[in-house]
Every structure is written in structure tokens, then in C-alpha cells.
Short mmCIF file of C-alpha atoms in Angstrom, two decimals:
data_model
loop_
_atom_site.label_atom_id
_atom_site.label_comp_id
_atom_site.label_asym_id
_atom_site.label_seq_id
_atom_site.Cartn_x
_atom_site.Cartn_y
_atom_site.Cartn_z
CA UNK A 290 0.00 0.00 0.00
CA UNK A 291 2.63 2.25 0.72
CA UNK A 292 4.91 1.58 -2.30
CA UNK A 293 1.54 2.13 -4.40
CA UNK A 294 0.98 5.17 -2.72
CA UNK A 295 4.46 6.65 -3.37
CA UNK A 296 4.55 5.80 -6.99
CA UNK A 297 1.16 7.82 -7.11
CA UNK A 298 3.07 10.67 -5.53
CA UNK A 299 6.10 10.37 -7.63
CA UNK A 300 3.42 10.54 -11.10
CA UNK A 301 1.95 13.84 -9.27
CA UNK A 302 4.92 15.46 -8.99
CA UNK A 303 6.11 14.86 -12.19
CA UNK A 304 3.04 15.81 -13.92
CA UNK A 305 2.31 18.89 -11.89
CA UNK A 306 6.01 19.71 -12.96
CA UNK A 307 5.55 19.51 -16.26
CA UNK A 308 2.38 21.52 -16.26
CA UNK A 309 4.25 24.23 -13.97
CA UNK A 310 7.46 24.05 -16.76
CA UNK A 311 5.17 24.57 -20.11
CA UNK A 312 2.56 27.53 -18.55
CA UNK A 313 6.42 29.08 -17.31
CA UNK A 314 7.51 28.72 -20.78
CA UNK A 315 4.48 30.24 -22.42
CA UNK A 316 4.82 33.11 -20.05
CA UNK A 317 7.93 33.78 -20.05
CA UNK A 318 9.45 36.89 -21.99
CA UNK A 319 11.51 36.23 -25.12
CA UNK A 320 15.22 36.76 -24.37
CA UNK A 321 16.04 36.27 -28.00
CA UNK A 322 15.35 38.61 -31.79
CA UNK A 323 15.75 38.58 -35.08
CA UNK A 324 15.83 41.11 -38.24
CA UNK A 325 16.02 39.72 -42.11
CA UNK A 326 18.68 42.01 -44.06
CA UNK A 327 18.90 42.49 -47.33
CA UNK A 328 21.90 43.78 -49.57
CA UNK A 329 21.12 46.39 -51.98
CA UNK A 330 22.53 45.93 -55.11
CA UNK A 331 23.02 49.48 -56.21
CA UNK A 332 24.75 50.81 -53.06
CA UNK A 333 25.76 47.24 -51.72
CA UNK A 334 24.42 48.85 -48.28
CA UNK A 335 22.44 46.26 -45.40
CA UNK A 336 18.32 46.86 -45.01
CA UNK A 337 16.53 45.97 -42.34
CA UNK A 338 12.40 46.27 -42.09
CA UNK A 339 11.65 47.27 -38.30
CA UNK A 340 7.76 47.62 -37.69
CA UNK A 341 7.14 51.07 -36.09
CA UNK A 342 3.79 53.18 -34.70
CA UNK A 343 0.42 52.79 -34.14
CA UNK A 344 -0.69 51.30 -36.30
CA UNK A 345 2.23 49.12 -36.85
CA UNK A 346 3.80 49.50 -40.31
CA UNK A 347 6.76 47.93 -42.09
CA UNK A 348 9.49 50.98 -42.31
CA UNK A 349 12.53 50.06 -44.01
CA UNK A 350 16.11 51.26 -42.29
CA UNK A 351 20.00 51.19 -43.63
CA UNK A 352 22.12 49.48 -41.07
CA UNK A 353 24.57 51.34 -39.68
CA UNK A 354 26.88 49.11 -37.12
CA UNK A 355 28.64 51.87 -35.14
CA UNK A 356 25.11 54.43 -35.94
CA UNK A 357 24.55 56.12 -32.06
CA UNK A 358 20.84 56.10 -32.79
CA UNK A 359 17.54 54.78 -34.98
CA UNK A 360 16.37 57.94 -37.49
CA UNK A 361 13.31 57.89 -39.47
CA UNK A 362 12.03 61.05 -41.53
CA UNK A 363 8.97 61.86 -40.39
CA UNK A 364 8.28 65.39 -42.28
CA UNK A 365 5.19 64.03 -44.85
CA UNK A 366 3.60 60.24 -44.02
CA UNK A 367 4.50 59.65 -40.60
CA UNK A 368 1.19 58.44 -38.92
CA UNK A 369 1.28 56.92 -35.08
CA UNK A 370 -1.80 57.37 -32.39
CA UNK A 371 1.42 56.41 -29.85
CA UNK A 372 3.69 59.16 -31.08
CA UNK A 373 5.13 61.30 -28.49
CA UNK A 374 8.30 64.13 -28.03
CA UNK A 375 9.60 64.19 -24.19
CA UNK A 376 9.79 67.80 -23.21
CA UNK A 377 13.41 69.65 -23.26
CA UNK A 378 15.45 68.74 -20.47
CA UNK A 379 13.48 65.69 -19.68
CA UNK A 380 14.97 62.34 -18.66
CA UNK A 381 14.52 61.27 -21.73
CA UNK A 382 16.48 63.79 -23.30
CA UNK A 383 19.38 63.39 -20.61
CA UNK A 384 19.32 59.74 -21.83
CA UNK A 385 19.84 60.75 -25.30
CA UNK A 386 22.19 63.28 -24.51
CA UNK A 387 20.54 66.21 -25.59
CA UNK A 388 21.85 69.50 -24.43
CA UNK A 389 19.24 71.69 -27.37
CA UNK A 390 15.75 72.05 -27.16
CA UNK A 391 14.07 71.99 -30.51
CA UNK A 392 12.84 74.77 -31.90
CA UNK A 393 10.01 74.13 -34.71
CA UNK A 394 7.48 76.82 -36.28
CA UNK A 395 6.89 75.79 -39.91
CA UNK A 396 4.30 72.83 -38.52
CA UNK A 397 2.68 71.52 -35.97
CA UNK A 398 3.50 67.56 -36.15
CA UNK A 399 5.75 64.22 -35.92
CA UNK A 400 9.55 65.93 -35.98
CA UNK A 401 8.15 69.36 -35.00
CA UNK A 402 7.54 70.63 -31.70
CA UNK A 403 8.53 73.52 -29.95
CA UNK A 404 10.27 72.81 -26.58
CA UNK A 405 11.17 69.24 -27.21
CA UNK A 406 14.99 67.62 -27.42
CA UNK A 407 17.41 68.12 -30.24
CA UNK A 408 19.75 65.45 -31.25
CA UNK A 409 21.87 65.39 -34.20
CA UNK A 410 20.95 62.75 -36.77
CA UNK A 411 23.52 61.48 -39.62
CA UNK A 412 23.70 59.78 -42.74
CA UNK A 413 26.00 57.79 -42.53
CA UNK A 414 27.61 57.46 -46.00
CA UNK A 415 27.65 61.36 -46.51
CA UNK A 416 28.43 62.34 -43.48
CA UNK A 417 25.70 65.28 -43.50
CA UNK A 418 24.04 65.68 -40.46
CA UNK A 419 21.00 68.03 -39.32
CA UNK A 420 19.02 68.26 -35.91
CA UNK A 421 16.31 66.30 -35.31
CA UNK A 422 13.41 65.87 -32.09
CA UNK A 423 13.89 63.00 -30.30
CA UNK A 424 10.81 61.39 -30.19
CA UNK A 425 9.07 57.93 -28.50
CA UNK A 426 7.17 55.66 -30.18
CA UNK A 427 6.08 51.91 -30.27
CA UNK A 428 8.81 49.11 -31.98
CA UNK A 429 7.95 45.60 -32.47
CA UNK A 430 10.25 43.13 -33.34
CA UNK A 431 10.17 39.56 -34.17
CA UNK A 432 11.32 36.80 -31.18
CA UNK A 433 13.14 33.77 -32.09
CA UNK A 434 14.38 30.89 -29.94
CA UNK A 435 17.30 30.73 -32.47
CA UNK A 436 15.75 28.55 -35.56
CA UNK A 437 12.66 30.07 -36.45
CA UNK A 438 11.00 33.45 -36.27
CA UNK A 439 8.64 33.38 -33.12
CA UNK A 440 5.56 36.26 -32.07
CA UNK A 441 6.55 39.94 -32.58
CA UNK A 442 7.00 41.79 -29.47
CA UNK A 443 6.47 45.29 -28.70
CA UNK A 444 8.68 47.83 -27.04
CA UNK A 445 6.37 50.83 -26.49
CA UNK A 446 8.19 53.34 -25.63
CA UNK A 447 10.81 53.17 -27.90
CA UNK A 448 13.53 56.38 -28.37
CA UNK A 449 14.50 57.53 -31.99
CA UNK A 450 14.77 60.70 -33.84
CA UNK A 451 12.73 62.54 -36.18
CA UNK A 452 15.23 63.88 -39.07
CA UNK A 453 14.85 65.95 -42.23
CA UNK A 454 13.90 63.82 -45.34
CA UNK A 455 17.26 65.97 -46.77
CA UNK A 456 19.32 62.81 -44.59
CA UNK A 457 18.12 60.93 -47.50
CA UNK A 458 18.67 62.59 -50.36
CA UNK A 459 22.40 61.16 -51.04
CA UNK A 460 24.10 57.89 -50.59
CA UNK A 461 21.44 55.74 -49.01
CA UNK A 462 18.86 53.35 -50.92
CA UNK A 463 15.62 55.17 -52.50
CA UNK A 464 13.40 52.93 -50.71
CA UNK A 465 14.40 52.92 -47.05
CA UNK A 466 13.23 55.71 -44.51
CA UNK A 467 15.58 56.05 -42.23
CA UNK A 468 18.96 54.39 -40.52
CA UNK A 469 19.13 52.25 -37.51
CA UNK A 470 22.65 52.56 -35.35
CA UNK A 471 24.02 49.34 -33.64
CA UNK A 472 26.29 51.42 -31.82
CA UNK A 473 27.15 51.31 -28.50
CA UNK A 474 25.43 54.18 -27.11
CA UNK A 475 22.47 54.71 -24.77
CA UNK A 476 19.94 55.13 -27.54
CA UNK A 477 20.98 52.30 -30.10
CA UNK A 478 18.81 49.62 -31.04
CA UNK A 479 20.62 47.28 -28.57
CA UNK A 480 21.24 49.13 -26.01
CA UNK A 481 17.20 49.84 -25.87
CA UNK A 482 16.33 46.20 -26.47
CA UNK A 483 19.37 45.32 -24.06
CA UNK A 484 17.38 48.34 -21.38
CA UNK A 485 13.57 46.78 -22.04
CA UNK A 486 14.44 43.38 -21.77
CA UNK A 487 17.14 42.72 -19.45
CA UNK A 488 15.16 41.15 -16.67
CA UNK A 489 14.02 38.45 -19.00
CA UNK A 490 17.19 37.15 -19.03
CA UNK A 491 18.29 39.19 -22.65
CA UNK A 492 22.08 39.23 -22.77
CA UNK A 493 23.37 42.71 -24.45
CA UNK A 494 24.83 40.87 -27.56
CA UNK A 495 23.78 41.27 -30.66
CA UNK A 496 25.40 39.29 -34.01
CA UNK A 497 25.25 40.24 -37.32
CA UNK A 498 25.43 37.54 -40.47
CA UNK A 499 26.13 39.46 -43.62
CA UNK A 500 24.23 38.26 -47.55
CA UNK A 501 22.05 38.92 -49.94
CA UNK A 502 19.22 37.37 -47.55
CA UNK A 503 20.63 37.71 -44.37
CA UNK A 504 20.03 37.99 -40.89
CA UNK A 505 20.93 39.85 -37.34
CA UNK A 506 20.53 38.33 -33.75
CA UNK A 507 19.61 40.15 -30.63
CA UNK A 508 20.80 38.32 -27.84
CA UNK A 509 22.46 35.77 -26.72
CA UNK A 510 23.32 31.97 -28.79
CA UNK A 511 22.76 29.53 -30.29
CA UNK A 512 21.89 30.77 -33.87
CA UNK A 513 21.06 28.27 -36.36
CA UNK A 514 20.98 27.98 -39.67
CA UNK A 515 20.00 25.73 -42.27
CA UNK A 516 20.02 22.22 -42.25
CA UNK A 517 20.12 22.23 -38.57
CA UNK A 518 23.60 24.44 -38.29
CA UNK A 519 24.59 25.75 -34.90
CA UNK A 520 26.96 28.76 -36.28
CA UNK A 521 28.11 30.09 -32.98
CA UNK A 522 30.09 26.35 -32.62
CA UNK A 523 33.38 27.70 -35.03
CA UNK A 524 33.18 31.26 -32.54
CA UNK A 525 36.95 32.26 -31.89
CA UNK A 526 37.24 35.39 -29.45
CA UNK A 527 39.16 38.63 -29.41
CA UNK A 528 38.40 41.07 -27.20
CA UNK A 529 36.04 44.13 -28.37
CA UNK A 530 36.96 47.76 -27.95
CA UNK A 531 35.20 50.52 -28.23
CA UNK A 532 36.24 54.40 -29.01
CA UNK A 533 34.89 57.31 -27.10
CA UNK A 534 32.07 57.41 -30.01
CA UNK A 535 30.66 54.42 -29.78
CA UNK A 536 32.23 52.65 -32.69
CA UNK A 537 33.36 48.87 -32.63
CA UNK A 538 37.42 48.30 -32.51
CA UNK A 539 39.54 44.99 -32.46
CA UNK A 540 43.39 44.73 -32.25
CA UNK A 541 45.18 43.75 -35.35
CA UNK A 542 48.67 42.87 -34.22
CA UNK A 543 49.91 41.79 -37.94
CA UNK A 544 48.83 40.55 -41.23
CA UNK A 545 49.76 37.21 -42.95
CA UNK A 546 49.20 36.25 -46.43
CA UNK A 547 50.18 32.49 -47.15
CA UNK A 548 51.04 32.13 -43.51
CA UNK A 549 53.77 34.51 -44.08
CA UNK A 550 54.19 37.64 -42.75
CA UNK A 551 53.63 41.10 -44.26
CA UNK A 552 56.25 43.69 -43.52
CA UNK A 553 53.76 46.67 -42.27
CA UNK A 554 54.22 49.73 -40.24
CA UNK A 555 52.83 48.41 -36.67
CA UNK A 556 52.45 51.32 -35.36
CA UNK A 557 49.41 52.23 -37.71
CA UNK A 558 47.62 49.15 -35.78
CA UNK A 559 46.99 50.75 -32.44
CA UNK A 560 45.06 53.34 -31.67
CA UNK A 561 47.12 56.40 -30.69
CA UNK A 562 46.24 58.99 -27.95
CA UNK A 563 44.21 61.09 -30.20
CA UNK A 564 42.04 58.36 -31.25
CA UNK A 565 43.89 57.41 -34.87
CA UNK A 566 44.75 54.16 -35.94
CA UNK A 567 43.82 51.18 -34.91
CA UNK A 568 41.15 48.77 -36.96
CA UNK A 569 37.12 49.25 -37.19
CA UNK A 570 34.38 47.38 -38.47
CA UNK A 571 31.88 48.90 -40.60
CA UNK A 572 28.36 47.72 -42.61
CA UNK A 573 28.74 51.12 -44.14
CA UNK A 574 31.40 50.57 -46.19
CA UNK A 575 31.57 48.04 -48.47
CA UNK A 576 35.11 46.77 -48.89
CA UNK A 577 37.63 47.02 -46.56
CA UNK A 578 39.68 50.33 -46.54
CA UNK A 579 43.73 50.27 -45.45
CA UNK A 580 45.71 53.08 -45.35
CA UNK A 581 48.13 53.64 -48.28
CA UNK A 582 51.26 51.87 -46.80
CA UNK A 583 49.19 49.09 -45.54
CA UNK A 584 46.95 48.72 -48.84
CA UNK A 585 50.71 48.94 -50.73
CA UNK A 586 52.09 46.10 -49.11
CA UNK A 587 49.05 44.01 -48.58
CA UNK A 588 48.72 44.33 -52.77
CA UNK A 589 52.39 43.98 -53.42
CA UNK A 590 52.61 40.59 -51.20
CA UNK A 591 49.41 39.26 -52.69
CA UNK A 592 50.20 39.51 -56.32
CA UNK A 593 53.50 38.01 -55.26
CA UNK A 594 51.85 35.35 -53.46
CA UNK A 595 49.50 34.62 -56.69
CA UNK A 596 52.26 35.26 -59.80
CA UNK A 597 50.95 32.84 -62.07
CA UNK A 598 47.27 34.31 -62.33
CA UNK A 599 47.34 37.08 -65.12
CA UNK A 600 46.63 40.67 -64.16
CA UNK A 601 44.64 42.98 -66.14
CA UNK A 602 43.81 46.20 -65.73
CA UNK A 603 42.45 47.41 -62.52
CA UNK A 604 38.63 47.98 -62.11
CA UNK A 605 37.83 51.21 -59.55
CA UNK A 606 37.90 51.43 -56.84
CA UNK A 607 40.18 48.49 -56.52
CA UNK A 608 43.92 48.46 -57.26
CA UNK A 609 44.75 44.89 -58.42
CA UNK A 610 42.65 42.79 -60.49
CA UNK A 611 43.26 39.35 -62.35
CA UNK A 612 41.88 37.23 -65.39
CA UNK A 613 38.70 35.31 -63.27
CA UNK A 614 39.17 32.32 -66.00
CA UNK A 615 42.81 31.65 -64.62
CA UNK A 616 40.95 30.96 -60.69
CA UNK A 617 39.84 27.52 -59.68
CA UNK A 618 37.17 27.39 -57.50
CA UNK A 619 37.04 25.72 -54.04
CA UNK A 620 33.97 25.67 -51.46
CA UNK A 621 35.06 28.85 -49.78
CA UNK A 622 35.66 31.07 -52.99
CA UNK A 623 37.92 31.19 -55.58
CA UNK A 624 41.55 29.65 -55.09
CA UNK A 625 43.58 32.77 -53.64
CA UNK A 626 45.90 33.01 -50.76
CA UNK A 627 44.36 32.97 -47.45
CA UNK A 628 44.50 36.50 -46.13
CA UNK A 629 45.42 36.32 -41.81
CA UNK A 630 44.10 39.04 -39.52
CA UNK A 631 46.84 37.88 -36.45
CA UNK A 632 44.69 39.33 -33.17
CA UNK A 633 45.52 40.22 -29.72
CA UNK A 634 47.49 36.41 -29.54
CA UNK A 635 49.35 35.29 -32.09
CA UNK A 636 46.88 31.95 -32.54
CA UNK A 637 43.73 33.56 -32.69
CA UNK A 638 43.74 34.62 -36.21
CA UNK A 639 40.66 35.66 -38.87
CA UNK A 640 41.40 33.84 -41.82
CA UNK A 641 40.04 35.62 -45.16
CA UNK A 642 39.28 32.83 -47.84
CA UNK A 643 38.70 33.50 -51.65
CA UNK A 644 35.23 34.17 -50.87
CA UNK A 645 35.98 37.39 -49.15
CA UNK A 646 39.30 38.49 -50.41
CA UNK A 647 38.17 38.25 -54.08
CA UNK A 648 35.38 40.20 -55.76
CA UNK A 649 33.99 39.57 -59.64
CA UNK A 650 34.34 43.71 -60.36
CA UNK A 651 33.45 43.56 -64.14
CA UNK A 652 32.77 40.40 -66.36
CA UNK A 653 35.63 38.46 -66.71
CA UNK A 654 37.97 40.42 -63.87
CA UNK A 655 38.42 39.56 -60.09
CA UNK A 656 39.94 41.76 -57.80
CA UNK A 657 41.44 41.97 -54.45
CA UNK A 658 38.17 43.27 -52.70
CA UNK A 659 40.45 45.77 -50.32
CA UNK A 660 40.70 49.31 -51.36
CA UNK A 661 43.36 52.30 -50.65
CA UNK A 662 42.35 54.81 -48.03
CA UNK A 663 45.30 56.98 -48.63
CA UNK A 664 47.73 58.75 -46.41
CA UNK A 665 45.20 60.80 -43.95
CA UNK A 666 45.79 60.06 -40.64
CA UNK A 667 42.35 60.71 -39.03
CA UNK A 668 40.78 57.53 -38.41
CA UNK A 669 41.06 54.04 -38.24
CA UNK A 670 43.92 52.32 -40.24
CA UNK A 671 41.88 49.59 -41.21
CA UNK A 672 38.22 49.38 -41.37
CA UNK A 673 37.29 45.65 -41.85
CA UNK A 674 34.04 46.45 -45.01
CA UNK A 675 30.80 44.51 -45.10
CA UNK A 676 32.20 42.01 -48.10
CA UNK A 677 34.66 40.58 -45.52
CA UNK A 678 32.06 40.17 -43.06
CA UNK A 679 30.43 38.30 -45.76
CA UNK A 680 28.95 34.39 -44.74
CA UNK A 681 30.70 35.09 -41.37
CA UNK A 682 29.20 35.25 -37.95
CA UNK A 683 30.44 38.77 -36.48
CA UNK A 684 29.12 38.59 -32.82
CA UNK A 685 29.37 41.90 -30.65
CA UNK A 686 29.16 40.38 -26.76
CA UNK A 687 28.90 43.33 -24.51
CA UNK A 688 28.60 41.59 -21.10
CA UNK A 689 32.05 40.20 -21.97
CA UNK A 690 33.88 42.78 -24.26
CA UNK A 691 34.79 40.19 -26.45
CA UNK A 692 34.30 40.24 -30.48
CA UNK A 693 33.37 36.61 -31.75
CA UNK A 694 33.89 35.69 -35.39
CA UNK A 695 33.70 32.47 -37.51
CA UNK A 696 35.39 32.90 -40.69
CA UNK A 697 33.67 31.38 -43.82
CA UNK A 698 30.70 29.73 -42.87
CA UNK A 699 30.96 27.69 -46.34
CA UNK A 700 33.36 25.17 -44.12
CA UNK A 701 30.17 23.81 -42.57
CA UNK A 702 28.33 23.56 -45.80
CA UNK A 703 25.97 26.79 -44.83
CA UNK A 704 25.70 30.32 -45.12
CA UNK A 705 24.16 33.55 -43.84
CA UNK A 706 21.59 33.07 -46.55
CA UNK A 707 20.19 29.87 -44.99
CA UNK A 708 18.14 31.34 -41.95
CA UNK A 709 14.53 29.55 -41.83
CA UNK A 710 12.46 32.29 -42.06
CA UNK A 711 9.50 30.45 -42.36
CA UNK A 712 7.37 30.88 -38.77
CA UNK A 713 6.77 28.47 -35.88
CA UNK A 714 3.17 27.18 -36.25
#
């Protein structure tokens, strides 16, 4: 009697367990997000769709990985029942911070108020930049436990910036609205979803895997893509750095082509007192830029390194470029010497395949996808362009300063097309 009695107990338990376990998953918050990009073809610049307002609509944004802020113009269609502009020296605006109050008399509307903040707004390609109201409004984005897109979730009170439509008239794609910054800042996408979500367990990390059809994560792994690929397994670490603006750093110690080493000025790889040097990452630009002494003897190595594949004439804005007949092709790009980025250890190294190092510029002519920044020594040495970043996993883990990257997700027979997109009935 008593051995039937605790076997009745021991089925209770379990079962009431189970019940208790599924009702605290279906409660529980999402800790995880997703965004589809998309490469444009003309300006070879990442698009994201973010759903904004009330009620929600599909507003397309460039993605700008070091951007301090999410911009939207908001001078003609911008429609929201949950719009609103925090008064001038409001918390808000100390969150943003905003040290002008907007000033607006033309209209009476989304992006113009009188006595609400002003924050400066950029595009990021141009450079231009105008002040815009900081403004709050409701952003819903899609939840995913890694494999699949799951429910969208709101953040209502979400802080962006009302700027000029004249942000758009240059550089950016016709279609999108607007630019979202990844940057790490207080007002970032991130950093916001990083702020709303943080007691559901949402780590501050955010990844971002670069294609045609691509896709960026919003918290913390696994990701998975297609069939079944877990592509934070290959993650090597380096630790992340980031300048007094908010932009995203790693330290390049040296450069190897061929597991040999190229003879470059060191000194342009750290970052100096005033803030020069050093190496960035960027989605804005699309190839990656070296300064001239660097690009010179990263060209001069690598044509050495690949002397029996003709050269023809260079293809702008690219400096060496070679007959694409003469290149046999492999799984991770065409046959080229791998290109090393040697980090803060000399084993942890991000190795640049064919895929990534060569670009088809014109029918019939590949070039070496890195271009010449020149001698102007205001900036970073080396920014590391989107076609690098290419079929990689670039993860940005704030809790741990640490910058993870895979190299060429073509090793494990995937890519950063091969999210499933396709929703969780």
C-alpha cells in the first residue's frame, strides 16, 4: 500500500512539474530577436524592415553598425496614435544626450515641436548631419528561440529621432526611410532592447550575419541555420573595444598572407592617444579600406603570393585585379591566398578565404576586394568592409567585451543566406 501510494506521488509530482514548466515557458518573456537584411545591389548597403507606430507599419532602415541612434524622416507620411516628443530637459532627453531644445514653427506635427529635445541625426555614407526631435514611439520586433522566427513583441516606448527627409537625399537606398545605429550608445537599437528586456534574461549581444538574404541576432546563442547548423560552434574570441564614439574596434597585431608575414608599419595598428589608428568594423562601407602603406604592401605581397594568375587592368575602386578564368574554385571562394588578420594572440587569427578576399568587379575580372584609403591620418587604419564580413558570424558580446567571429561559414556547408524564415506554427 505504501509503495503504491508513493509511486502515485512520484506521477503527481512529475506531472504537476511539467504543467508548472510549459505555462512558465508560455509566459515567459523572449530573451532572444531577429531582423532579415537584405543587400542592396546598387549601393551594396544592409536593409533591415523594423515595424514602427500605431498602427504598426513595415518601415525600411539602412544598417549602420557603429550608428549612435535609430532615425526615421517623419516630415510628410508619418502616422502613429502612440507618437510622443519628451519635453526639453526631460529624462529622456538626458538619456539621449541632448543638451538643445528643438525649436520648430513651420508645422505643428511628428519631428516638430517647440520645446522638445534636439539630437543630431547622420547619414552615414555622406556624413551630412541636421538636428532632429527625439521622439518615442512603439517598436515591435520579431522573437526567435534561435531557428525560427517566433511572435513579434512590442517595445512601447521606444527612443528615436525625427530627421529631415534631406538625410536621404544622397548615398542611401531610394526605398528605405531612415537608418538604424548598432552602436554602443544609450539610444541604439541594442542598447534599448538590451534596457527593455534585461530582466528576461536578454544578454546585451547582438550578431550580425552578412548576404544577400541575411540575418541579425539580438541576444544571446545559439543561432542556427540551415540544415540544422549551430553557427556560434566555429566562434573564436578577441576582445572588443570601443572608441569614445561608440564605434566597434579589435586589435590587429599583424597581417599574414600564405602564412607569411607582411612587412607593415605596426604602429598604424593601435590606436594612438588622439584616437587614430587602430582597426574598425563597418556595414557602411563596403570593402575594406587600409591606409596607403598598408593597402601597398598588402597588394604587393598578394600579387606576389598569386604570380601565375594574369593581371589585367584594374577595375575602380580596386587596385589589383586578375583574369577570373585563370581561378579555380574551391567551397570557400575562388583559389587565392588565405589572407590572416593575427589578433591580440598570435593563434587567434581571422582567416580571409577566396570568398571574401576576391570580388567579380566587371565580367571576366576579379579583384582583391580591399581598397586604398590613402595617407590621412584621421581615423582608423583599417576598417574591416561589409564584403569581408560576408557568410561570417560577427558577434558583438557586450557583457564580456569580447568580439566573436567564424570565418567562412561555407566550411560547414551553410551560409548567412540559410536562416529559416519560415514561422513556428
Amino acid at each position: 500500500m505504501a509503495s503504491s501510494f508513493l509511486l502515485f506521488l512520484l506521477i503527481f509530482l512529475s506531472v504537476s512539474s511539467f504543467i508548472l514548466l510549459s505555462e512558465s515557458q508560455k509566459t515567459s518573456k523572449p530573451n532572444r530577436f531577429i531582423l532579415q537584411l537584405q543587400k542592396d545591389p546598387k549601393t551594396k548597403l544592409y536593409v533591415t524592415n523594423i515595424y514602427k507606430r500605431t498602427p504598426s507599419q513595415k518601415v525600411p532602415f539602412v544598417v549602420d553598425l557603429n550608428g549612435r541612434l535609430l532615425w526615421v524622416t517623419c516630415e510628410k507620411s508619418y502616422r502613429s496614435s502612440t507618437y510622443h516628443a519628451p519635453r526639453c530637459r526631460s529624462t529622456q532627453c538626458s538619456r539621449a544626450d541632448s543638451h538643445y531644445c528643438h525649436i520648430c514653427s513651420t508645422r505643428d506635427g511628428p519631428g516638430c515641436h517647440n520645446n522638445t529635445c534636439g539630437v543630431m541625426s547622420m547619414n552615414p555614407v555622406t556624413g551630412l548631419t541636421a538636428m532632429s526631435e527625439l521622439a518615442q514611439d512603439v517598436l515591435s520586433i520579431q522573437s526567435t528561440q534561435g531557428s525560427n522566427p517566433g511572435p513579434m513583441v512590442r517595445v512601447p516606448q521606444f527612443l528615436f529621432t525625427c530627421a529631415p527627409s534631406l538625410l536621404l537625399q544622397r548615398g542611401l537606398p531610394s526605398t528605405v526611410q531612415g537608418v538604424a545605429g548598432l552602436g554602443h550608445s544609450p539610444i541604439s537599437l541594442p542598447t534599448q532592447l538590451a534596457s527593455h528586456f534585461g530582466s528576461a534574461g536578454f544578454a546585451p549581444t547582438f550578431a550580425l550575419c552578412l548576404a544577400p538574404k541575411g540575418v541579425m541576432f539580438f541576444g544571446d546563442s545559439p543561432y542556427y541555420m540551415l540544415p540544422n547548423v549551430d553557427i556560434t560552434r566555429p566562434l573564436s574570441y578577441t576582445p572588443l573595444i570601443i572608441s569614445p564614439q561608440g564605434e566597434y574596434y579589435m586589435e590587429v597585431k599583424s597581417i599574414k598572407i600564405n602564412n607569411k608575414d607582411v612587412p607593415i608599419d605596426t604602429a598604424l595598428l593601435s590606436i594612438n592617444k588622439q584616437g587614430v589608428g587602430g582597426t574598425k568594423l563597418s556595414t557602411i562601407n563596403p570593402y575594406t579600406i587600409l591606409h596607403h602603406s598598408i593597402f601597398k604592401a598588402v597588394t604587393q605581397f598578394f600579387s606576389k603570393e598569386l604570380s601565375a594568375i594574369p593581371q589585367v587592368k584594374p577595375v575602380a575602386p580596386f587596385g589589383v585585379c586578375f583574369n577570373s578564368k585563370s581561378f579555380q574554385n574551391s567551397r570557400v571562394g575562388p583559389g587565392a591566398p588565405n589572407i590572416d588578420l593575427v589578433l591580440h594572440d598570435k593563434h587567434v587569427m581571422w582567416r580571409i578565404y577566396g570568398a571574401n578576399s576576391i570580388v567579380e568587379a566587371a565580367p571576366g575580372v576579379s579583384c582583391l576586394a580591399f581598397v586604398d584609403g590613402g595617407m590621412k591620418n584621421n581615423g582608423a587604419s583599417i576598417i574591416i568592409g561589409a564584403y569581408q564580413m560576408e557568410n561570417n558570424l560577427v558577434q558583438f558580446d557586450m557583457a564580456r567585451s569580447r568580439l566573436g567571429f567564424s570565418s567562412s561559414l561555407l566550411f560547414y556547408k551553410t551560409s548567412c543566406n540559410n536562416f529559416n524564415f519560415t514561422a513556428i506554427p
